[in-house]
XYZ file of C-alpha atoms in Angstrom:
476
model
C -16.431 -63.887 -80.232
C -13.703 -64.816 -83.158
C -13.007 -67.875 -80.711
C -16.349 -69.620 -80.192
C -17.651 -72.378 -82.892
C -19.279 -71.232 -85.476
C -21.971 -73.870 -84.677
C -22.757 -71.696 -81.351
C -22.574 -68.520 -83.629
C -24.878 -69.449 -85.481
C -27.709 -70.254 -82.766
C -26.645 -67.150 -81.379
C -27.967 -64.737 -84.371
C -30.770 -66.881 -84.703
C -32.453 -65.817 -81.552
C -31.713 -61.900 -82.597
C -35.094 -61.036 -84.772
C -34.602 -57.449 -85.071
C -32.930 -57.013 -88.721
C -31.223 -53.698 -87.293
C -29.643 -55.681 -84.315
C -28.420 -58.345 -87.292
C -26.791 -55.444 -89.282
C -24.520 -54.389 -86.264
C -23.979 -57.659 -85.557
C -22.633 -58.539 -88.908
C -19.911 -55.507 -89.163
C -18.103 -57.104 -86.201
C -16.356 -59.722 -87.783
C -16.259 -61.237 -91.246
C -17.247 -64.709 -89.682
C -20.025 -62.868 -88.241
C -20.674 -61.363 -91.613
C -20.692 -64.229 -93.508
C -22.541 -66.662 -91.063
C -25.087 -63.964 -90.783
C -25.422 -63.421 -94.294
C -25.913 -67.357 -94.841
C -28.536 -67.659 -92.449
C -30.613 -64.679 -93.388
C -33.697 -66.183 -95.321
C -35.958 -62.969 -95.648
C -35.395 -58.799 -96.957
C -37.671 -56.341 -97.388
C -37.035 -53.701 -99.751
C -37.817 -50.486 -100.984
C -37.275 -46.777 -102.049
C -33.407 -47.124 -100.184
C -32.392 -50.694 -102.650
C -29.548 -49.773 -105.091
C -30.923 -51.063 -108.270
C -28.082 -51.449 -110.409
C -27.595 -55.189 -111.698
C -23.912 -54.725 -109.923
C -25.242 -54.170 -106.810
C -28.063 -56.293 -106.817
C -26.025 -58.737 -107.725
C -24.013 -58.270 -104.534
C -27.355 -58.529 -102.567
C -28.022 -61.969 -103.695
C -24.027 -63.023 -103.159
C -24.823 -61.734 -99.521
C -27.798 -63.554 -98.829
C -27.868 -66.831 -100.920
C -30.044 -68.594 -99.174
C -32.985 -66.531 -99.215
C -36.478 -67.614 -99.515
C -38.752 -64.812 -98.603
C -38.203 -61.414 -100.452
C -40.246 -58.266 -100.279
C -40.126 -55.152 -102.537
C -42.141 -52.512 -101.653
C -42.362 -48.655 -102.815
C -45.818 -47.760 -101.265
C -45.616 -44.161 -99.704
C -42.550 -43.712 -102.673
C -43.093 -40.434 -104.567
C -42.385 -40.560 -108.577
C -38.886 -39.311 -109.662
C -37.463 -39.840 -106.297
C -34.797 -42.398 -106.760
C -35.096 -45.397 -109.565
C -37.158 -48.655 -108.869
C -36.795 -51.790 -109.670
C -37.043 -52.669 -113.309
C -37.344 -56.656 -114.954
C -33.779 -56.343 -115.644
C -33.261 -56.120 -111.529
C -36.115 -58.673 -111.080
C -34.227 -60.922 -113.365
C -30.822 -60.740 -110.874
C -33.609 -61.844 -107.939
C -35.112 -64.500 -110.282
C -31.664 -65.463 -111.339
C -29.197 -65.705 -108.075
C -32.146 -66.683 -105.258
C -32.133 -70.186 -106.381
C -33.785 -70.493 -102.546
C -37.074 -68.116 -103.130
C -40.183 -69.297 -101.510
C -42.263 -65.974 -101.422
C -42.142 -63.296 -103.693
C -44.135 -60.252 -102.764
C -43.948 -57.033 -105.264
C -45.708 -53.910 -104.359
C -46.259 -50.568 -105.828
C -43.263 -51.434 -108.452
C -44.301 -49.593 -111.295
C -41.334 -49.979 -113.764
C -42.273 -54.025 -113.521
C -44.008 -55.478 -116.787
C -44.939 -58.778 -118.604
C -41.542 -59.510 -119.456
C -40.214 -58.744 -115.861
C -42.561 -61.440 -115.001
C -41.673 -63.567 -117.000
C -38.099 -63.859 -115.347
C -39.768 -65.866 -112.467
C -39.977 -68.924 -114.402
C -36.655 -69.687 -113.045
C -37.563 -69.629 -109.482
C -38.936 -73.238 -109.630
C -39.320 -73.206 -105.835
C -41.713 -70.289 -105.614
C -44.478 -71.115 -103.623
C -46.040 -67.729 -103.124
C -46.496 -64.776 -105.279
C -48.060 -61.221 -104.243
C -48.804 -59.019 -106.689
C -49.698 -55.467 -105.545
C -50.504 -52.239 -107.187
C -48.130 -53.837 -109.823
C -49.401 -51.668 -112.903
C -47.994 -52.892 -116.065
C -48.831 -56.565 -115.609
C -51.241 -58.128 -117.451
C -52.883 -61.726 -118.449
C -50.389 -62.488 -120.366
C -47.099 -62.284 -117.541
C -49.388 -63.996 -115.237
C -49.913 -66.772 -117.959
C -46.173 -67.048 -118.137
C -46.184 -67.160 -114.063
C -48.847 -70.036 -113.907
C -47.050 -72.268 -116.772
C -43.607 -71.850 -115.517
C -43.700 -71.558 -111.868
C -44.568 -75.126 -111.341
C -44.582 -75.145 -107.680
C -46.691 -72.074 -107.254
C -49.681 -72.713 -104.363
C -50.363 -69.090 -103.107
C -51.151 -66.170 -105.685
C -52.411 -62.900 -104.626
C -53.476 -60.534 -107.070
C -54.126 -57.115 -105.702
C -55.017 -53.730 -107.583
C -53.531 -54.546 -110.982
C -56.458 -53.097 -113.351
C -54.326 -54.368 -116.628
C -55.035 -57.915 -115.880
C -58.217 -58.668 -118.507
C -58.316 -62.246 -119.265
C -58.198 -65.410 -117.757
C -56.398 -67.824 -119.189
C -53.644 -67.803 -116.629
C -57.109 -68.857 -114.139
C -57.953 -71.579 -116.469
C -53.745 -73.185 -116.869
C -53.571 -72.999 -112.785
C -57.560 -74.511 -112.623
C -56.222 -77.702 -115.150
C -52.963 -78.024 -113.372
C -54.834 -78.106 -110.243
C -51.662 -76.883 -107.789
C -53.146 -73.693 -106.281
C -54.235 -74.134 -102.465
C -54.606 -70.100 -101.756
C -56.183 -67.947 -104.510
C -56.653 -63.871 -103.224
C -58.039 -61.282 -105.994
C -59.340 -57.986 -105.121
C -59.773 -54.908 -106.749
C -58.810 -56.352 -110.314
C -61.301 -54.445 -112.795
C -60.409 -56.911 -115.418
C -61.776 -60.039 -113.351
C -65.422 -60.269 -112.421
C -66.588 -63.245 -109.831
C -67.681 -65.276 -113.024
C -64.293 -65.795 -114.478
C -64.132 -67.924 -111.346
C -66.640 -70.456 -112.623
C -64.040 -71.510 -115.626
C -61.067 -72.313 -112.416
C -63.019 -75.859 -112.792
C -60.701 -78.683 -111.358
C -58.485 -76.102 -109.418
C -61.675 -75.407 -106.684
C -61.067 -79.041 -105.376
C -57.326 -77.868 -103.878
C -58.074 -75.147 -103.072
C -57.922 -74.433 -99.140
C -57.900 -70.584 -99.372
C -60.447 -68.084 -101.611
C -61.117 -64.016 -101.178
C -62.581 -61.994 -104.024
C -63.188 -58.646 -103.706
C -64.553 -55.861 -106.454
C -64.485 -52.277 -106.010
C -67.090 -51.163 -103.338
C -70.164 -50.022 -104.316
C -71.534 -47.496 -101.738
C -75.472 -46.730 -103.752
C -78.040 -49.324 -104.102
C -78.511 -50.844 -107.448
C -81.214 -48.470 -108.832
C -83.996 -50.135 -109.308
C -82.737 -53.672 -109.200
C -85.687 -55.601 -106.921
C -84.309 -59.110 -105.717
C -86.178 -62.368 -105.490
C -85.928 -63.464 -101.645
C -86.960 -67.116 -102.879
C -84.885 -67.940 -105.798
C -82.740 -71.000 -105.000
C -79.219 -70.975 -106.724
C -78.951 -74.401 -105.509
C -82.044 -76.650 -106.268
C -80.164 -77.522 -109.159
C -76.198 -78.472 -109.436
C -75.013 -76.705 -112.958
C -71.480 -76.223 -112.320
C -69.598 -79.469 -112.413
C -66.906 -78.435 -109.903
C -66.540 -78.964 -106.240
C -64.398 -76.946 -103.253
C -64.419 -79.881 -100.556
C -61.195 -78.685 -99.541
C -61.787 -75.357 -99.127
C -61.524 -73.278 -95.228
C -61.478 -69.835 -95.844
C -63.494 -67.883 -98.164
C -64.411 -64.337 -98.220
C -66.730 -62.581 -100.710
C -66.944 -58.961 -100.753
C -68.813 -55.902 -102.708
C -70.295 -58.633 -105.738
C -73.411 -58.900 -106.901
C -74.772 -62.162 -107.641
C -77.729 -61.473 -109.636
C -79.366 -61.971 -112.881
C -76.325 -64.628 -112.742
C -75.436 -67.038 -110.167
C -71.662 -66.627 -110.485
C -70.263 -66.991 -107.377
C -72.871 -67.714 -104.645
C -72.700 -71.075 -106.157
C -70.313 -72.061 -104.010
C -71.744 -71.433 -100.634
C -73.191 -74.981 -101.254
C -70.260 -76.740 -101.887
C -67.618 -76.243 -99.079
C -67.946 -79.214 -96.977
C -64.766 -78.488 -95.163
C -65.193 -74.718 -94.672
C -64.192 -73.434 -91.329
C -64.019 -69.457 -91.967
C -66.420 -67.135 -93.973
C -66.567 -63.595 -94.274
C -69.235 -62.119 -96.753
C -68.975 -58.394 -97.100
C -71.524 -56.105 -98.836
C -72.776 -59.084 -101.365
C -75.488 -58.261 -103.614
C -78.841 -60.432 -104.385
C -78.194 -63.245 -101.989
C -81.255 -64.733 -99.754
C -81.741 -67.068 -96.499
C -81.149 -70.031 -99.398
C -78.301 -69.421 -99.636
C -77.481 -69.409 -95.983
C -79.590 -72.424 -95.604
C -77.217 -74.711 -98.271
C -74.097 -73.226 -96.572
C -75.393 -74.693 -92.810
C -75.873 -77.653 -94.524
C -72.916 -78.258 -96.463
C -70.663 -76.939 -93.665
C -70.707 -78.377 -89.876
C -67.192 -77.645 -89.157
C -67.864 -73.824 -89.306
C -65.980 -71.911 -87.059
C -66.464 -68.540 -87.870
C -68.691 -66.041 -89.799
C -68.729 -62.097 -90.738
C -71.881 -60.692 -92.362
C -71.492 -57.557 -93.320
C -74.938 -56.250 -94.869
C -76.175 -52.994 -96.461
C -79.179 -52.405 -97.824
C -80.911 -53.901 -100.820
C -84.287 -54.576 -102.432
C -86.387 -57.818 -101.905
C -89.482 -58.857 -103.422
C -92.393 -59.487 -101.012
C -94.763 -60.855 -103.592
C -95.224 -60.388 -107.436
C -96.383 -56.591 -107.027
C -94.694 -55.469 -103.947
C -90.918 -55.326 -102.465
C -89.039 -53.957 -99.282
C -86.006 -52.510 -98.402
C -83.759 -54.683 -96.195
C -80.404 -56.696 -95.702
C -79.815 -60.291 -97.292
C -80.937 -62.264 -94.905
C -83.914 -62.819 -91.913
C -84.017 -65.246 -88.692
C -84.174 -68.017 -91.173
C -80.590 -68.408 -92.040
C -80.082 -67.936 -88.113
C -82.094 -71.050 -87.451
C -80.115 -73.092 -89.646
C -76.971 -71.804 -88.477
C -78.211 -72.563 -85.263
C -79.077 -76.038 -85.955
C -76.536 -76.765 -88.291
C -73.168 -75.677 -87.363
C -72.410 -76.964 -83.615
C -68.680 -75.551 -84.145
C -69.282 -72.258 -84.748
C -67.004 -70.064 -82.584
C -66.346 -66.485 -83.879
C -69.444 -64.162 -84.928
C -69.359 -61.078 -86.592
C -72.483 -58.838 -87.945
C -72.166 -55.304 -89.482
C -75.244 -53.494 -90.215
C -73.706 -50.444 -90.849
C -76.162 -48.759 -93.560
C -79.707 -49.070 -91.326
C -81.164 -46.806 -89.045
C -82.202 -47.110 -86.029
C -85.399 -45.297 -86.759
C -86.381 -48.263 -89.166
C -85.884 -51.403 -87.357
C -87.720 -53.102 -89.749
C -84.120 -52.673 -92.353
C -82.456 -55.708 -90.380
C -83.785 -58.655 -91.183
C -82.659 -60.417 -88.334
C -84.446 -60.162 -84.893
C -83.605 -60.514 -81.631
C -85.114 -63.625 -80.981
C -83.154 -65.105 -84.055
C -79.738 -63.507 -83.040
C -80.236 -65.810 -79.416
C -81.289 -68.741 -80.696
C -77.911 -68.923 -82.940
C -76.039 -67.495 -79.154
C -77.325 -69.699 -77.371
C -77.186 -73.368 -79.747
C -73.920 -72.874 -80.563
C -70.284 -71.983 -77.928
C -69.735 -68.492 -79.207
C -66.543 -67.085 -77.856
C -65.837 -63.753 -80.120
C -69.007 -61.590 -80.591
C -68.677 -58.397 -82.899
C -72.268 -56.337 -83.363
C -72.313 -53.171 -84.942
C -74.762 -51.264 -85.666
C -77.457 -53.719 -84.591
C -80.437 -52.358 -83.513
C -82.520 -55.414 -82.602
C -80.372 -55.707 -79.820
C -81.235 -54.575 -76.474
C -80.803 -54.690 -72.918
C -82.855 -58.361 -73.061
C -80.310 -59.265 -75.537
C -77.401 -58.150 -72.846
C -78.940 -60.387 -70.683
C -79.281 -63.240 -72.424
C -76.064 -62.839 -73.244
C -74.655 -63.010 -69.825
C -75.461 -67.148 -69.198
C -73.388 -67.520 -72.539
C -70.730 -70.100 -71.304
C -68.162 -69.764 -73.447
C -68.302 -65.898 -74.357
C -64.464 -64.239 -73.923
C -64.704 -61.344 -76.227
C -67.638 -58.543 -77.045
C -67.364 -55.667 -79.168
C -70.342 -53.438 -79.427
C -70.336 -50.732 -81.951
C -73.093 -48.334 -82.477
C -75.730 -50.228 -80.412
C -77.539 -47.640 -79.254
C -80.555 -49.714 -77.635
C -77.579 -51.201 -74.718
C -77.827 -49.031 -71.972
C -76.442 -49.249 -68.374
C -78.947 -52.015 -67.387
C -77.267 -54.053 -70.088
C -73.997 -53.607 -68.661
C -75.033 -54.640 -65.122
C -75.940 -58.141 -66.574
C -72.903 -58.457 -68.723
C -70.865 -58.232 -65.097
C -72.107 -61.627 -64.557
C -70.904 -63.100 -67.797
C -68.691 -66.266 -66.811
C -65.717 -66.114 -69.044
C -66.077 -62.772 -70.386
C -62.432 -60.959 -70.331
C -62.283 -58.622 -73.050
C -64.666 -55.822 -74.162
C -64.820 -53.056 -76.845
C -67.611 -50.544 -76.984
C -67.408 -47.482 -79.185
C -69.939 -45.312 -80.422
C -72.009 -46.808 -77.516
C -74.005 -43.474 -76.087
C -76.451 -44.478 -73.343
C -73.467 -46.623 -71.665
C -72.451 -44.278 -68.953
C -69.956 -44.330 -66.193
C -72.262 -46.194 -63.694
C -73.116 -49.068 -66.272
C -68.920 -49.384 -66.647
C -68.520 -49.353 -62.668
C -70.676 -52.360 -62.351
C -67.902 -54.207 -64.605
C -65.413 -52.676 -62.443
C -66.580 -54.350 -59.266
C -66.673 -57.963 -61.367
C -63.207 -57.778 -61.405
C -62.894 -59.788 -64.995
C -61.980 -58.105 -67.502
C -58.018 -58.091 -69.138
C -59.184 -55.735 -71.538
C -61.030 -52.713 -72.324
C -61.388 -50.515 -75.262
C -63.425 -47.294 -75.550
C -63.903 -45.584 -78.154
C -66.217 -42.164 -78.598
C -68.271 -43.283 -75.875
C -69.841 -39.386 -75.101
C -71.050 -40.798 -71.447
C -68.098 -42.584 -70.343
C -65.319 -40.867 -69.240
C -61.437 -41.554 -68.742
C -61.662 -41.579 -65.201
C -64.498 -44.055 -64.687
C -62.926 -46.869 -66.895
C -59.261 -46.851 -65.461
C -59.486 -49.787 -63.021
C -62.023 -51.335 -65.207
C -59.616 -53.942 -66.640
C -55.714 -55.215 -66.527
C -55.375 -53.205 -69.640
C -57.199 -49.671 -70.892
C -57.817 -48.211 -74.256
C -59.976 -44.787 -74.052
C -60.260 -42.244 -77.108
C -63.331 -39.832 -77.143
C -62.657 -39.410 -81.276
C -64.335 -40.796 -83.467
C -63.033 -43.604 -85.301
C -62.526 -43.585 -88.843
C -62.497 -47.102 -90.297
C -65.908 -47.542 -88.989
C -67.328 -45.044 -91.658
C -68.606 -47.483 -94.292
């Protein structure tokens, strides 16, 4: 290989993507060594990096052209082997005049002065921060004034961070286009309110608090009050796509729910366990948002106020926000509804209906459908499911009103081609052999299905998942 041009070289060991393959590769030759270690623009790290400054030093003279560097000690036990410090941050920050994306997790030995060494990457574009302990405010502060071409920060897990005046420099400077906090104790969802100028940039927003698994004690919501009859925040997010909410509560303040009304461009929204908001909040985000592609309500229970002397126990929102959905957001692709709390003994805990959940099917070209837990829907629902056009993928978790009828009628589904059901107990072996014989599906996945057994749903589809165990991330 010492013979061919390094040009050829080159385009050689950038078709090999596994980084073991590129470490044998490199030991062959020291033109293969140093071509590879040019060309290699992305490490990740952990409890095996030598982190004396000699040897990290060495590290960067290998690479130089790096722009994507990962350290990460998660699964690392304490006392065995050193991490890295700021003084080994600093030889990163220092030699990787190339670095694009910075991600640092679990890297306890890492403080306010180690993050202040980033200043002189002046091309970092993306910082993760994750389980980071020791930072606080005021290295993030240092981060947002000296990191000029920072667009991405994600803040993960780092309960030291208190204030936000790092929020309020990158809000002025207005150069953030992805913003991702979760599970920061320090920062509650109306810090977000003083980001001001920043929300018109930004493209990308998730905030996420600590879950809260008990219902507010006595807490009764208003299911009328309208957080946006009346604009109070002078700020707008007409660029933003993505936004998830999850585990807030919105109520006696508006804090964050605000925004729901002003995403014009919003294509993606996931809102997970949110406290206090109503079908008014639904209704201004239909109306503010046609190019919606996708949505995820995930609702637990909560209090409502049925009149000035009486209240009920239900999730956020009722047929209402359906309808406008429905009428409002022609684009809307990808739908996803958790209802994991309710019973099915209490139908009544679902505010949403059957009839509701198909008129929002049926305006609008749903081709992902994910329902868990709903018990509205039935058989009737399976069938009126099966004329949907453009429906590719179900998943049906703990619908225990879909029984083998339903399945017969999802056989005639057009475009249907992948299907999950788990936790799915009247769905037997006959109601899967009626797929079978349709002859559509790629995919299958069951999952602690007690009536369907291996045997009946191999042949089902191209491909076959079966487990008869429970599975755990759907406990809420």
């Amino acid at each position: 290989m010492e013979d061919l041009p390094e040009a050829l070289l080159t385009e050689i060991l950038k078709r090999i993507t596994r980084t073991s393959d590129l470490n044998s590769l490199s030991l062959v030759s020291k033109q293969l060594y140093k071509i590879e270690g040019n060309q290699r623009g992305a490490i990740h790290v952990g409890a095996g990096l030598c982190t004396a400054t000699k040897a990290l030093t060495s590290l960067c003279v290998r690479f130089p052209n790096l722009q994507k560097v990962e350290i990460d000690y998660s699964g690392c036990i304490p006392g065995h082997g050193k991490q890295l410090d700021n003084k080994g941050l600093f030889v990163f920050s220092s030699h990787c005049s190339s670095l694009i994306d910075l991600t640092l997790s679990f890297c306890s030995c890492i403080d306010d002065s180690g993050l202040a060494c980033l200043t002189y990457c002046k091309t970092l574009v993306s910082l993760r921060l994750n389980s980071v302990p020791k930072i606080t405010s005021s290295g993030l502060f240092s981060v947002a004034v000296g990191c000029t071409s920072l667009s991405a920060l994600h803040l993960i897990d780092c309960e030291k961070i208190n204030s936000v005046e790092w929020l309020e420099y990158l809000g002025r400077d207005g150069s953030l286009e992805e913003l991702v906090v979760k599970n920061c104790r320090g920062i509650n969802h109306y810090d977000f309110l003083k980001f001001g100028s920043g929300w018109m940039k930004l493209q990308k927003f998730e905030f996420e608090m600590e879950r809260h698994d008990r219902l507010p004690g006595d807490v009764v919501y208003d299911s009328s009050y309208d957080a946006h009859s009346m604009d109070i925040y002078d700020f707008c997010c007409e660029s933003l796509k993505v936004l998830r909410l999850a585990h807030i509560r919105t109520w006696p303040e508006l804090g964050l729910r605000v925004v729901l009304g002003k995403c014009k461009a919003l294509e993606k929204i996931c809102l997970e366990y949110v406290h206090a908001l109503n079908d008014n909040d639904m209704i201004a985000l239909s109306r503010s948002c046609s190019n919606l592609k996708s949505i995820k309500l995930w609702l637990n229970l909560q209090r409502y106020s049925i009149d000035v002397s009486d209240w009920e126990t239900r999730t956020s929102f009722t047929d209402n926000s359906l309808y406008a959905l429905a009428l409002n957001c022609p684009m809307l692709q990808v739908v996803d509804l958790s209802f994991t709390p309710c019973s099915p003994d209490w139908p009544s805990e679902i505010g949403f209906t059957q009839q509701g959940f198909l008129a929002l099917i049926q305006s609008c070209p749903i081709r992902v459908l994910v329902l868990n837990t709903a018990n509205f829907f039935d058989d009737e629902g399976m069938k009126a499911l099966s004329s949907s056009p453009h429906l590719e993928t179900l998943e049906l978790i703990a619908c225990f009103a879909v029984t083998d009828a339903g399945m017969r009628f999802l056989a005639h589904t057009p475009c249907l081609s992948h299907l999950t059901l788990r936790v799915c107990h009247k769905v037997t072996d006959v109601g899967l052999a009626e797929l079978g014989r349709a002859h559509k599906l790629e995919s299958l996945v069951i999952e602690y299905c007690g009536e369907i057994s291996l045997q009946a749903a191999q042949g089902v589809a191209k491909s076959v998942h079966y487990s008869s165990k429970f599975p755990d991330y759907l406990m809420y």
